[in-house]
Coordinates of C-alpha atoms and ligand atoms in Angstrom, one line a residue:
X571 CA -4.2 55.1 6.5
X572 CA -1.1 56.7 7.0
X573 CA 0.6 59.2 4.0
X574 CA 4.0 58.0 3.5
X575 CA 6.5 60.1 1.8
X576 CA 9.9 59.1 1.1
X577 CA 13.4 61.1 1.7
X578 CA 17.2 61.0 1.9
X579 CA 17.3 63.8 4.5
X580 CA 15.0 64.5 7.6
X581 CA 12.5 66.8 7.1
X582 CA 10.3 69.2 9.1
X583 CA 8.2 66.3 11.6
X584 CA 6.9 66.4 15.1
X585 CA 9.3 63.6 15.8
X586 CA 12.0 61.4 14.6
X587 CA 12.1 57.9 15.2
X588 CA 15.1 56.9 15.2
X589 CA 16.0 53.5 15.9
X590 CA 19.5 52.4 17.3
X591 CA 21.2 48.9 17.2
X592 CA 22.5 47.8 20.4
X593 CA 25.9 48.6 21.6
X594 CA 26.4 50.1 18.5
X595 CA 26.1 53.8 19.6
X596 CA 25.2 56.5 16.7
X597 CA 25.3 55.6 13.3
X598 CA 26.1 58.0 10.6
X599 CA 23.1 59.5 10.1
X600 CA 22.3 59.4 13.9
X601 CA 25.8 61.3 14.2
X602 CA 24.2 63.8 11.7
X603 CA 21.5 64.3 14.0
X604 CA 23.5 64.4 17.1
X605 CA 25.0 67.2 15.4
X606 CA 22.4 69.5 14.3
X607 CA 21.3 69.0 18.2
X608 CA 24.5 69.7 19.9
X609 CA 25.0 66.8 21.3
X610 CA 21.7 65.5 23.0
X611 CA 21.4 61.6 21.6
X612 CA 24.9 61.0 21.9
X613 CA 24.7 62.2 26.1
X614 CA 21.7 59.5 26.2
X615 CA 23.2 56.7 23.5
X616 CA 25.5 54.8 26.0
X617 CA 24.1 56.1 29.5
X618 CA 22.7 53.9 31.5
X619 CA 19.4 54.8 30.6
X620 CA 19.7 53.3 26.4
X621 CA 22.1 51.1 24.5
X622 CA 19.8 50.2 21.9
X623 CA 18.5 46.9 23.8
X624 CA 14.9 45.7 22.0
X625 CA 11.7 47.9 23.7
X626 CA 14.1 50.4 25.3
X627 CA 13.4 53.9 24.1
X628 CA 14.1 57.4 25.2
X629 CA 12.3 60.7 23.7
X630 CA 14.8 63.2 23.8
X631 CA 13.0 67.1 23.3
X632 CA 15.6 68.9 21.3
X633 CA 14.2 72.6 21.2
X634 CA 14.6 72.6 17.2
X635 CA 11.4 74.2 15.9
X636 CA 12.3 71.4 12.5
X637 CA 12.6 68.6 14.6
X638 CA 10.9 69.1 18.1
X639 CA 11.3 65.4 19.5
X640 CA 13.7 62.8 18.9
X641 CA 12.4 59.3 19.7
X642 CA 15.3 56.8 20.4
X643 CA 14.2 53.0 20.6
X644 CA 16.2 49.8 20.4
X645 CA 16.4 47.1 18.1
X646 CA 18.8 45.1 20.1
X647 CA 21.8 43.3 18.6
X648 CA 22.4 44.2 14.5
X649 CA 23.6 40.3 14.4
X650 CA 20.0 39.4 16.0
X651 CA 17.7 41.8 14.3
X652 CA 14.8 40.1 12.2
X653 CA 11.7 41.0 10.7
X654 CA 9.7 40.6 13.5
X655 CA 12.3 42.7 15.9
X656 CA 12.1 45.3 13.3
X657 CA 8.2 45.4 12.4
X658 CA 7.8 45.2 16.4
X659 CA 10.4 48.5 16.8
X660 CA 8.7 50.3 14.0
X661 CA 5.4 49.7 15.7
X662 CA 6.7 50.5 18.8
X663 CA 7.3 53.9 17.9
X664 CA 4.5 54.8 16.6
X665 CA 1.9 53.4 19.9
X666 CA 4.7 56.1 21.7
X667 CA 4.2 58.8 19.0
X668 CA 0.5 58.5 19.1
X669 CA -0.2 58.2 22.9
X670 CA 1.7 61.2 22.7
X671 CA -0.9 63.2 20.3
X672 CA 1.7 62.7 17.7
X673 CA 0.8 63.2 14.4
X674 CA 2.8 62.9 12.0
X675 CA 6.9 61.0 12.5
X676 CA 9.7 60.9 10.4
X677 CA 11.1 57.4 10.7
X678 CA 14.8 56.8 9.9
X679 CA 15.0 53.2 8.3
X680 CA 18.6 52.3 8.8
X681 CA 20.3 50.8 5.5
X682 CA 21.3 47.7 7.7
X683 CA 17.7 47.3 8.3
X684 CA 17.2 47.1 4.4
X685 CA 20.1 45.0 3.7
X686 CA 19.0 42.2 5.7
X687 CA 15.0 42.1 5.1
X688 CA 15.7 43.9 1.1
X689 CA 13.6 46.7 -0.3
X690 CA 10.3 45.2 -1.0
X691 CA 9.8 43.7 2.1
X692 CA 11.0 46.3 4.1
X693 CA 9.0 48.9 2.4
X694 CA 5.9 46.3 2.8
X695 CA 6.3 45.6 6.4
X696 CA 7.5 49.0 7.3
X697 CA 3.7 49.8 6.6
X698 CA 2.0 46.9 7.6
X699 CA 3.6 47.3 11.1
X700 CA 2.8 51.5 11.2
X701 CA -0.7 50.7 10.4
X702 CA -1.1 47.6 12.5
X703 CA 0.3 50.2 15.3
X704 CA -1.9 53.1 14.4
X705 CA -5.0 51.0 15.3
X706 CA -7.5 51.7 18.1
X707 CA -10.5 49.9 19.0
X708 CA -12.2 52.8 21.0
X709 CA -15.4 53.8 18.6
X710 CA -17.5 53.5 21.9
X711 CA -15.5 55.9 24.1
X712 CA -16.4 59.2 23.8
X713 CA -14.7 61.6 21.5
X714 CA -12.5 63.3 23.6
X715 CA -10.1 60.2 24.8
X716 CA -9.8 58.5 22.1
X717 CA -6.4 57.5 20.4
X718 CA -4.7 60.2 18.4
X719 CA -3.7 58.3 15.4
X720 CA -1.2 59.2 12.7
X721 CA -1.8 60.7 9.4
X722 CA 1.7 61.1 8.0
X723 CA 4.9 59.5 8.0
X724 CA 8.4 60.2 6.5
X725 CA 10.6 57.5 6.1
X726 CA 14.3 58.6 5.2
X727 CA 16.5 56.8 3.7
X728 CA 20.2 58.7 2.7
X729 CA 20.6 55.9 0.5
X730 CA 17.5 55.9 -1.0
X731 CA 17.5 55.0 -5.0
X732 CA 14.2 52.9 -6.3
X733 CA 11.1 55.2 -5.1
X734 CA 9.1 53.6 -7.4
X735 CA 9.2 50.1 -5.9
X736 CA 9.0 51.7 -2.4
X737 CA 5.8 53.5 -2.8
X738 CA 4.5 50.4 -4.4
X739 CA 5.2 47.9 -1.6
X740 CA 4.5 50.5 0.7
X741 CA 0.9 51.1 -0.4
X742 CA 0.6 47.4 -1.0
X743 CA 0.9 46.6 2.8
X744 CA -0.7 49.2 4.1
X745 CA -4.1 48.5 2.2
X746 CA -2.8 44.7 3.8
X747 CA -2.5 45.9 7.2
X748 CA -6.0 48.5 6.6
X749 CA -7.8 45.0 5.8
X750 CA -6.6 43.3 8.9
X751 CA -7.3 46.7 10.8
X752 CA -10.9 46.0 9.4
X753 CA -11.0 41.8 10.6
X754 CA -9.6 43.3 14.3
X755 CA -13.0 46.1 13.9
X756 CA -14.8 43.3 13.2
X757 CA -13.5 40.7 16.5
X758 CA -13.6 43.7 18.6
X759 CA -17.3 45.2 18.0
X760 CA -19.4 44.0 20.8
X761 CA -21.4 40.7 20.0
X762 CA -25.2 42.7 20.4
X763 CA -24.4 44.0 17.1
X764 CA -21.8 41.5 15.4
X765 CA -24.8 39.2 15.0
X766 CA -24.6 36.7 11.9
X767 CA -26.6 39.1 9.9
X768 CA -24.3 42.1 10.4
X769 CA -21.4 39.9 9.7
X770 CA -22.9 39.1 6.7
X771 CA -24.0 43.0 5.9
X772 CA -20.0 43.5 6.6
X773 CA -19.0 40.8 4.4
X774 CA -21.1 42.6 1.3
X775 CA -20.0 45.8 2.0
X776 CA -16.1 45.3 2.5
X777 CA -16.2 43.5 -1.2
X778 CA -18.5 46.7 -2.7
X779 CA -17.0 47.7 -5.9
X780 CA -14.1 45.1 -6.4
X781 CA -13.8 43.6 -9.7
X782 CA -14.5 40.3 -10.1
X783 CA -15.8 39.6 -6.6
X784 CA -19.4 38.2 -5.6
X785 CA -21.2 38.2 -2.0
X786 CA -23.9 35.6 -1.7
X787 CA -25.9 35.3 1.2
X788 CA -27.7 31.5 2.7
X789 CA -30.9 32.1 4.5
X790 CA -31.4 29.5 7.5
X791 CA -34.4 28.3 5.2
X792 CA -31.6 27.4 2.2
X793 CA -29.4 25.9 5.0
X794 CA -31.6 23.6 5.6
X795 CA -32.2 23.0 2.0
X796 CA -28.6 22.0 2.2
X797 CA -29.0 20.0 4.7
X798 CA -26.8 21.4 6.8
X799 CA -27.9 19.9 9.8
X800 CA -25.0 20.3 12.3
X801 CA -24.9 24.1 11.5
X802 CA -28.2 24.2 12.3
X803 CA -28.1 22.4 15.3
X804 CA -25.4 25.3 16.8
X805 CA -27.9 28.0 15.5
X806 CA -31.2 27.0 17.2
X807 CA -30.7 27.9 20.5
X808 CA -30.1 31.6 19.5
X809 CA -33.0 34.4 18.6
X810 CA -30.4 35.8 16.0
X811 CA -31.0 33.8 12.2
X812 CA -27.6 32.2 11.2
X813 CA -26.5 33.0 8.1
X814 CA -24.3 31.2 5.4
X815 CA -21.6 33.8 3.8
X816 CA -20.0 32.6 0.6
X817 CA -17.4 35.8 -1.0
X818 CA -15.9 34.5 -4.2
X819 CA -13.6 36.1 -5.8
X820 CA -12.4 35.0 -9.8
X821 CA -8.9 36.5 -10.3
X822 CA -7.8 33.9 -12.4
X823 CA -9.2 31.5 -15.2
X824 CA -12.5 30.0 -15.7
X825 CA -10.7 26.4 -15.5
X826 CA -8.5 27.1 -12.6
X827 CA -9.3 25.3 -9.5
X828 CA -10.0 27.7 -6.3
X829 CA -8.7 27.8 -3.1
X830 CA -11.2 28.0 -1.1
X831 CA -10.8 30.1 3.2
X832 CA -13.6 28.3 5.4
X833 CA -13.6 30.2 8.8
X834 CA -15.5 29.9 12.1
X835 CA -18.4 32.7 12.5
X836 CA -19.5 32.0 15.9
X837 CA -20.6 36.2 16.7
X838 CA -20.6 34.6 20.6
X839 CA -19.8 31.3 22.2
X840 CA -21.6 30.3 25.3
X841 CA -20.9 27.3 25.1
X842 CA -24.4 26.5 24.9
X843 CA -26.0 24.5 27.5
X844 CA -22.9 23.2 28.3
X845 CA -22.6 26.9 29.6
X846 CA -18.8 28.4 30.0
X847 CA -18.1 29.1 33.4
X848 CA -18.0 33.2 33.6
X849 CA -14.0 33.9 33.2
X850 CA -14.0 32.0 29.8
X851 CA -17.1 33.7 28.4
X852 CA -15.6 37.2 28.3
X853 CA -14.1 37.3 25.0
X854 CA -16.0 34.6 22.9
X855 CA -17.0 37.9 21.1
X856 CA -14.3 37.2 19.2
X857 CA -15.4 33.7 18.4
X858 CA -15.6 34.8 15.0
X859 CA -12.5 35.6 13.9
X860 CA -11.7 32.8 11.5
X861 CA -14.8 33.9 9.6
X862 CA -13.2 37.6 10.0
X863 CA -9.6 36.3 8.8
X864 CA -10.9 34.2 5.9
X865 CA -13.2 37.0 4.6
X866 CA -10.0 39.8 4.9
X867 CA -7.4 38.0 3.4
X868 CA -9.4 36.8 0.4
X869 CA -10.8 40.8 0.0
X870 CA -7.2 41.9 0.5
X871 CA -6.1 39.2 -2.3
X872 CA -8.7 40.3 -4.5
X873 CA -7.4 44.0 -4.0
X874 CA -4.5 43.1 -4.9
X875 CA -5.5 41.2 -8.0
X876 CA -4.1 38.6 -7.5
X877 CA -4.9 36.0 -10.3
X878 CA -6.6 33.4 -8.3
X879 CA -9.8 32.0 -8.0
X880 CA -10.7 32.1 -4.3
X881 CA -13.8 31.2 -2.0
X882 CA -14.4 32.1 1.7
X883 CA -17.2 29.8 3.5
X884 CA -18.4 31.3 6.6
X885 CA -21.0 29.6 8.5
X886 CA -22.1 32.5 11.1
X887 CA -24.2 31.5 13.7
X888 CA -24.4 32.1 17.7
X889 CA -24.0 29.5 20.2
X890 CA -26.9 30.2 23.2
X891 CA -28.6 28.6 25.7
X892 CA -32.4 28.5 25.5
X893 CA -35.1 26.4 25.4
X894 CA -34.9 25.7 21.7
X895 CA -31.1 24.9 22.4
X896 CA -29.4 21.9 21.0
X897 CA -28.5 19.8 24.2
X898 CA -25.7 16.9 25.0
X899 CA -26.8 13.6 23.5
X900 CA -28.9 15.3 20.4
X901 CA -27.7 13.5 17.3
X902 CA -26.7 16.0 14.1
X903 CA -26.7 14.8 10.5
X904 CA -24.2 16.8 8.4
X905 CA -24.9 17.9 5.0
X906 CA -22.9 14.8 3.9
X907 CA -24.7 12.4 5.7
X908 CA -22.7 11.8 8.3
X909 CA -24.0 11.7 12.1
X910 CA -22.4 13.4 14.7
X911 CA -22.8 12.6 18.7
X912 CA -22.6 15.9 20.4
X913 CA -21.2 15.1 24.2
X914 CA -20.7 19.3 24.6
X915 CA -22.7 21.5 23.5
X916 CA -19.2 24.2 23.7
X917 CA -17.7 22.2 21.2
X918 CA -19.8 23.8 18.3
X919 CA -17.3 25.2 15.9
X920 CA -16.0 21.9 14.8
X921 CA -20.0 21.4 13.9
X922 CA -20.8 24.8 12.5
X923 CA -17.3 23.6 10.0
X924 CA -17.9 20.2 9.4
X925 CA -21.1 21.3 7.3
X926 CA -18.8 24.2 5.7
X927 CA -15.9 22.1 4.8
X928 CA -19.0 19.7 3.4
X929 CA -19.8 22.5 1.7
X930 CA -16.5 22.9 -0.1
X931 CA -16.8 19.7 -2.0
X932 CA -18.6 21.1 -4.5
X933 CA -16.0 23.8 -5.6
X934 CA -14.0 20.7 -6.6
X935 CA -11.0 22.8 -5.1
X936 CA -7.3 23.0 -5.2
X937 CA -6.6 23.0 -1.3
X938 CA -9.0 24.4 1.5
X939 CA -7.7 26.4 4.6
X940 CA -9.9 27.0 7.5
X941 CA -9.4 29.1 10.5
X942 CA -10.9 28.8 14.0
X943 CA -10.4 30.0 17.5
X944 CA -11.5 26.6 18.0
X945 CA -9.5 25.1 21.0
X946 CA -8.5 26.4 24.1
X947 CA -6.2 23.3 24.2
X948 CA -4.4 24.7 21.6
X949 CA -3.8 27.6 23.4
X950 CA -2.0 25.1 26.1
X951 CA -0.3 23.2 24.0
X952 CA 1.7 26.6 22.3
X953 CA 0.9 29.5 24.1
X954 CA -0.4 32.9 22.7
X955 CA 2.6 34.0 20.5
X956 CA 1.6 31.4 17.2
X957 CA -1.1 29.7 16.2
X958 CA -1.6 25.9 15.7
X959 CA -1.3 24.1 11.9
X960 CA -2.7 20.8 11.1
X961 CA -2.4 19.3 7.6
X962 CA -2.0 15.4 6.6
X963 CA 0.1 17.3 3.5
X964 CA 3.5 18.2 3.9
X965 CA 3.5 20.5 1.0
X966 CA 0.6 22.9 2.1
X967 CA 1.7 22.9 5.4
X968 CA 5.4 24.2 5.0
X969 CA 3.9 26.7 2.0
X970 CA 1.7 27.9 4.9
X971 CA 4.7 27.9 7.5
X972 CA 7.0 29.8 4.9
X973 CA 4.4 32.4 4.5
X974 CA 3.9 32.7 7.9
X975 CA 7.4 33.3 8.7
X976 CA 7.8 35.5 5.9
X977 CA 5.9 38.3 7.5
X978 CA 6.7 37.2 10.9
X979 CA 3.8 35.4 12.0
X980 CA 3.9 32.0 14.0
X981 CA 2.2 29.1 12.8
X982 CA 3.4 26.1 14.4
X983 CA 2.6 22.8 12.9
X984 CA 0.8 20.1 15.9
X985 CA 0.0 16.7 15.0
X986 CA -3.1 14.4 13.1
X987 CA -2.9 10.6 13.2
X988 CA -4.5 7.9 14.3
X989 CA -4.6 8.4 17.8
X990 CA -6.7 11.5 17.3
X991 CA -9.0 10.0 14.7
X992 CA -10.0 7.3 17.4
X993 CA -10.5 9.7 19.9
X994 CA -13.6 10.9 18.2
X995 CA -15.0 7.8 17.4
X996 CA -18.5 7.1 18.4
X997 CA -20.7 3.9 19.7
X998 CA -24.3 5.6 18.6
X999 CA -23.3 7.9 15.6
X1000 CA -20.6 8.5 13.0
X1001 CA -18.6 10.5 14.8
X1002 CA -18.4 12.2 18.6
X1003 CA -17.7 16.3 18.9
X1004 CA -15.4 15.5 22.3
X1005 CA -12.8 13.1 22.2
X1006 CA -9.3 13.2 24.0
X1007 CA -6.5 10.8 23.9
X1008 CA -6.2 7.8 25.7
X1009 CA -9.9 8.5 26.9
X1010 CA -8.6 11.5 28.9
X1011 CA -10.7 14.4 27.7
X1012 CA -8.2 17.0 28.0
X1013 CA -5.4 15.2 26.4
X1014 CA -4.5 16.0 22.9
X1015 CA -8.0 18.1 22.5
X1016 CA -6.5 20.9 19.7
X1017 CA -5.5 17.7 17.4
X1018 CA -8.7 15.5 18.4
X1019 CA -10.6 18.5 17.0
X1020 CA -8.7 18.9 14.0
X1021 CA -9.2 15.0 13.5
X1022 CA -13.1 15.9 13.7
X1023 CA -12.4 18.4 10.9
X1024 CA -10.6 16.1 9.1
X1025 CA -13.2 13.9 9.1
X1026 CA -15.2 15.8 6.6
X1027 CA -12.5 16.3 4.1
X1028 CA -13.3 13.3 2.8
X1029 CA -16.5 12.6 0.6
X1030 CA -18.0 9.5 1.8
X1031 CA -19.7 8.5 -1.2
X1032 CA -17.2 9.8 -3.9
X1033 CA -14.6 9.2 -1.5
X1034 CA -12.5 12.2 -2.7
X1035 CA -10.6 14.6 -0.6
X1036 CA -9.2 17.9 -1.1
X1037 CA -5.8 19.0 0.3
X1038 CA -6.4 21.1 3.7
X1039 CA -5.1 22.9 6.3
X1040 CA -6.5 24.1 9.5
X1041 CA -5.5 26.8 11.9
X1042 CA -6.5 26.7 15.2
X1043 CA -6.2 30.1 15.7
X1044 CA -7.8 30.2 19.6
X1045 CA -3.9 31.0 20.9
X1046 CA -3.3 33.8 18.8
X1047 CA -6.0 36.3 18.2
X1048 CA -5.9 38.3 21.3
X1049 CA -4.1 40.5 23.5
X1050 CA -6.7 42.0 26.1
X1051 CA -4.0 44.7 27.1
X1052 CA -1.9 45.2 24.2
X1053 CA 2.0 45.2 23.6
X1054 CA 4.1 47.7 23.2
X1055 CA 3.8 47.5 19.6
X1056 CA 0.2 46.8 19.6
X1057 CA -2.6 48.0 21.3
X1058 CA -5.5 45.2 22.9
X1059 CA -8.4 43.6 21.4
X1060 CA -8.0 41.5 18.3
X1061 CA -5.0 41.5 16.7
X1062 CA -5.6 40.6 13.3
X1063 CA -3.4 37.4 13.0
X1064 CA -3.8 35.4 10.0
X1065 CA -4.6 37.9 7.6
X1066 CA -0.6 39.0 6.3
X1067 CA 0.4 34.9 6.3
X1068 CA -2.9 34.4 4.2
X1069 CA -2.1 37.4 1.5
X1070 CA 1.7 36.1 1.6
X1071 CA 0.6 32.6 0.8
X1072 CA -2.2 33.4 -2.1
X1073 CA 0.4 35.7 -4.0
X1074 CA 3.2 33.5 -4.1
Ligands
BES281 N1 -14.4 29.0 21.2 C1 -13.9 28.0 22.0 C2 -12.4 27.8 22.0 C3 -11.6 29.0 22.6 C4 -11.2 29.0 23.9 C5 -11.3 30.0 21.8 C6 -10.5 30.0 24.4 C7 -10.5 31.1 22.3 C8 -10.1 31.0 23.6 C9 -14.5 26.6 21.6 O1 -15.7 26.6 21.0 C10 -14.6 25.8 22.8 O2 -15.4 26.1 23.7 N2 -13.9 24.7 22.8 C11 -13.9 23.8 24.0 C12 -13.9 22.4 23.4 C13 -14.2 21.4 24.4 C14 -15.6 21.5 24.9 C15 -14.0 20.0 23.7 C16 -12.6 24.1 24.8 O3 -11.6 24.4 24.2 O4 -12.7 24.0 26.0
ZN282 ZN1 -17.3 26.6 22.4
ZN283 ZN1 -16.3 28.4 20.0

């Protein structure tokens, strides 16, 4: 993680960040600097080259042994500027620092900037967005090209008063941002070694030594003592076991319901022997980010200690074509009872769930949220800057939208109803794991599969159901070649709206 030190004047750094609103020119400070360098930002403030418009940045090389590099970068108009423009700027700086062997940055953090987003939250996602930047998945590259990443930063601040509750929001979200560095490790790691098992290893070993937290690990022989029969069905055409993964964390007290994460652990999606068609196999390494998501916000909660009593279900299984495979036509029985038709053998995360949200019944718990890249019709419906929200309960889902968009994450909220719920009916078994609307396959398929989650919310015998949410995360979890505040692979999404929704 990055040191971050706080100060009212720059001091000694490799470079400056120094971010500019658009058509604004120099502020005070940046006069300051201008200054002390004879003039050099002000020649570039105004020319053709910079006025501050969002992305634009010019590194300016100012021969002072102090301050050897000035980087200027825009944050567009001061009347437009919002969180995300300015977590995307700060970012933005550092990728250019660090592909430029940088190592340590003073960042000037203008007092505009806190006026509008206020201390806390600027002093939290001032670090979430550094360490979110300072990320690179390049482990299996040899030594020598590997990112440079950043070990120190000094923000300044010439109005600087409350240190205290800087450094604490500071460290808060960069242990946030470390945790969803830690979910992207996991998406990105190649799928021959993120098998269920290592998941589960991963799971044990990112909760060592936090208070109050417990790892519990199902063999396939206890899933099928469950009776977890549609999991199962996913799992059996692969030579890797699957693996159940409940984390539980007890921040709060013994008679306080949980809220329990339920996330999608497919380590690699084939689609089975409905086989994917080679352009849409690359990347179903990171079929398991939902399981990754759930299992890093709650062990980011549960840093924080926050006093809650929370459960992540993570079904982790691999979705293969072989001989022993589960085919088009077999029948499943979910732990529940309930039959399910399988039509597609690709649509096997609404299965592997349906026996985890099952599952969840017997917490008896306050709401359950589950993530899943589960869709690619989600991914047409919205496009790959937010991810898609489905809840029956108004409540849950605009607590989930406000914590999205108060760390500047998109959820967007897509429909359930009755049109979806009929898609997935079924002649021969309870339920059908394809469905579109209107009998079109491809219409409506991100809500007809949330329908088929929905489905399992509800106990059939009791008859109970639990407030839920699902996230069809399959628009959001990727960028193959980065942004500019950003580099590729997985990008973590999930994991700040999660934290922001389980403390408040
Ligand atoms: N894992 C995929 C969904 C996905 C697609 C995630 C693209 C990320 C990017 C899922 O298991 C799947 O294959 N879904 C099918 C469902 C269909 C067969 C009903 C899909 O979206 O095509
Ligand atoms: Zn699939
Ligand atoms: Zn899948």
């Amino acid at each position: 993680m990055i040191k971050v030190t706080l100060h009212k004047d720059a001091p000694k750094a490799e470079c400056l960040i120094l971010p500019v609103f658009e058509g604004d020119g120099l502020d005070e400070f940046g006069k300051e600097m201008d200054a002390r360098m004879h003039g050099m930002l002000n020649a570039v403030v105004g020319s053709k080259d910079f006025d501050g418009q969002a992305q634009q940045y010019n590194m300016v090389h100012t021969g002072d042994k102090e301050l050897p590099r000035m980087l200027l970068i825009g944050l567009g108009k001061q009347k437009d500027v919002s969180l995300l423009a300015w977590k995307r700027t700060v970012g933005t700086g550092i990728v250019i620092a660090s592909n430029k062997k940088i190592k340590n940055v003073a960042l000037y953090i203008p007092a505009d900037i806190v006026k509008k987003i206020g201390d806390t939250t600027c002093a939290y996602e001032t670090a979430v967005a550094m360490e979110l930047a300072n990320y690179s998945f390049d482990e299996y590259k040899v030594e020598k090209s590997r990112a440079v990443l950043l070990t120190d930063a000094a923000w300044v601040m010439p109005d600087l008063q409350t240190k205290e509750v800087w450094q604490k929001s500071a460290s808060e979200g960069a242990m946030v941002a470390d945790m969803t560095n830690e979910v992207r490790r996991l998406g990105n790691t190649p799928p021959s070694i993120m098998t269920p098992t290592f998941l589960a290893k991963q799971a044990q070993a990112l909760a060592k030594g936090i208070p109050k937290t417990k790892v519990t690990v199902l063999s396939k022989s206890e899933i099928k003592k469950l009776g977890m029969g549609c999991f199962l069905g996913v799992a059996q055409g692969s030579m890797e076991d699957p693996k159940f993964i409940i984390v539980e964390y007890k921040g709060g007290v013994k008679t306080q319901k949980p809220t329990v994460l339920v996330g999608k652990g497919i380590t690699f999606d084939s689609g089975g022997l409905s086989i994917k068609p080679d352009q849409y196999m690359c990347e179903m390494k990171f079929d398991m980010l939902g399981a990754a998501t759930a299992l890093g916000s709650l062990i980011a909660a549960a840093k924080l200690g926050i006093k809650k009593n929370i459960v992540a279900l993570l079904p982790a299984c691999e979705n293969m074509p072989s001989g022993s495979a589960y085919r088009p036509d077999d029948i499943l029985t979910a732990m529940n009872g309930q039959t399910v038709l399988v039509e597609n053998t690709d649509a096997e995360g609404r299965l592997i769930l349906s026996d985890a949200l099952c599952y969840a019944h017997i917490y008896n718990p306050k709401e359950v949220i589950d993530f899943a890249t589960l869709t690619g019709a989600c991914m047409v419906a919205i496009g790959t800057e937010r991810s898609g929200l489905f809840s029956p309960d108004d409540a849950i889902a605009r607590k989930l939208t406000e914590a999205s968009e108060a760390v500047a994450e998109q959820l967007w909220r897509l429909p359930l109803g009755e049109e979806y719920t009929d898609a997935v009916k079924c002649d021969v078994a309870d339920i059908n794991n394809m469905g579109g609307v209107g009998g079109n396959r491809r219409y409506g398929g991100a809500s007809a599969a949330a329908a088929f989650l929905q489905f399992f919310t509800t106990h059939p015998k009791t008859k109970k159901t639990y407030p839920w949410a699902h996230i069809d995360m399959s628009s959001c979890y990727n960028g193959p070649k980065g942004k500019p505040y950003i580099r590729g692979g997985a990008n973590g999404f999930g994991v700040q709206t999660m934290v922001e929704y389980l403390r408040t």
